[in-house]
Short mmCIF file of C-alpha atoms in Angstrom, two decimals:
data_model
loop_
_atom_site.label_atom_id
_atom_site.label_comp_id
_atom_site.label_asym_id
_atom_site.label_seq_id
_atom_site.Cartn_x
_atom_site.Cartn_y
_atom_site.Cartn_z
CA MET B 4 122.39 74.07 38.33
CA LYS B 5 121.17 77.48 39.52
CA PRO B 6 123.06 78.88 42.57
CA ILE B 7 121.18 78.98 45.87
CA ILE B 8 122.14 82.61 46.58
CA GLN B 9 121.36 84.70 43.52
CA SER B 10 121.55 88.20 44.98
CA LEU B 11 123.59 90.07 47.56
CA LEU B 12 120.23 91.17 48.95
CA ASP B 13 119.72 87.60 50.19
CA THR B 14 121.22 88.34 53.58
CA ASP B 15 121.26 87.12 57.14
CA LEU B 16 120.57 90.07 59.45
CA TYR B 17 122.06 88.31 62.49
CA LYS B 18 125.43 87.80 60.76
CA PHE B 19 125.50 91.38 59.51
CA THR B 20 124.78 92.79 62.97
CA MET B 21 127.44 90.59 64.57
CA TRP B 22 130.01 91.65 61.94
CA GLN B 23 129.03 95.30 62.45
CA ALA B 24 129.52 95.00 66.22
CA LEU B 25 132.91 93.37 65.70
CA LEU B 26 133.93 96.07 63.22
CA HIS B 27 132.98 98.95 65.52
CA ARG B 28 134.27 97.48 68.79
CA HIS B 29 137.47 95.93 67.42
CA PRO B 30 138.27 97.45 64.00
CA GLN B 31 141.77 95.95 63.77
CA THR B 32 140.65 92.42 64.65
CA GLN B 33 140.44 89.64 62.11
CA ALA B 34 137.76 87.00 62.60
CA GLU B 35 137.10 83.56 61.26
CA TYR B 36 133.70 81.93 61.18
CA ARG B 37 133.23 78.17 61.15
CA PHE B 38 130.27 75.93 60.50
CA VAL B 39 129.47 73.61 63.39
CA CYS B 40 126.95 70.86 62.78
CA ARG B 41 125.21 70.21 66.09
CA ASN B 42 123.12 67.31 64.79
CA THR B 43 124.14 63.87 63.65
CA PRO B 44 124.15 64.25 59.87
CA ALA B 45 122.02 61.87 57.82
CA PHE B 46 124.94 61.45 55.41
CA PRO B 47 128.65 62.39 55.40
CA LEU B 48 128.95 66.17 55.07
CA ALA B 49 132.33 65.81 53.35
CA GLU B 50 130.44 64.60 50.27
CA LEU B 51 128.90 68.08 49.99
CA LEU B 52 132.24 69.89 49.80
CA PRO B 53 132.30 70.23 45.98
CA ASP B 54 128.75 71.63 46.01
CA VAL B 55 129.56 74.07 48.81
CA ASN B 56 132.68 75.25 46.98
CA ALA B 57 130.64 75.77 43.81
CA GLU B 58 128.12 77.86 45.76
CA LEU B 59 130.92 79.96 47.28
CA ASP B 60 132.42 80.53 43.82
CA ALA B 61 129.01 81.67 42.54
CA LEU B 62 128.62 83.97 45.55
CA CYS B 63 132.00 85.57 44.86
CA THR B 64 130.85 86.53 41.36
CA LEU B 65 127.92 88.63 42.66
#
């Protein structure tokens, strides 16, 4: 299956600007981002974990 993100140019401007602000205001700080699902999922999200991990592995190879 072809990865969803195929280029590092496929970016999210909001995330980049938030990371940039964090970097400049608090350069020694470490941050952790978490996904929060605010809707009731149609199916158990835990079933997607292998697919998400595969996408992250593909992203790390870019």
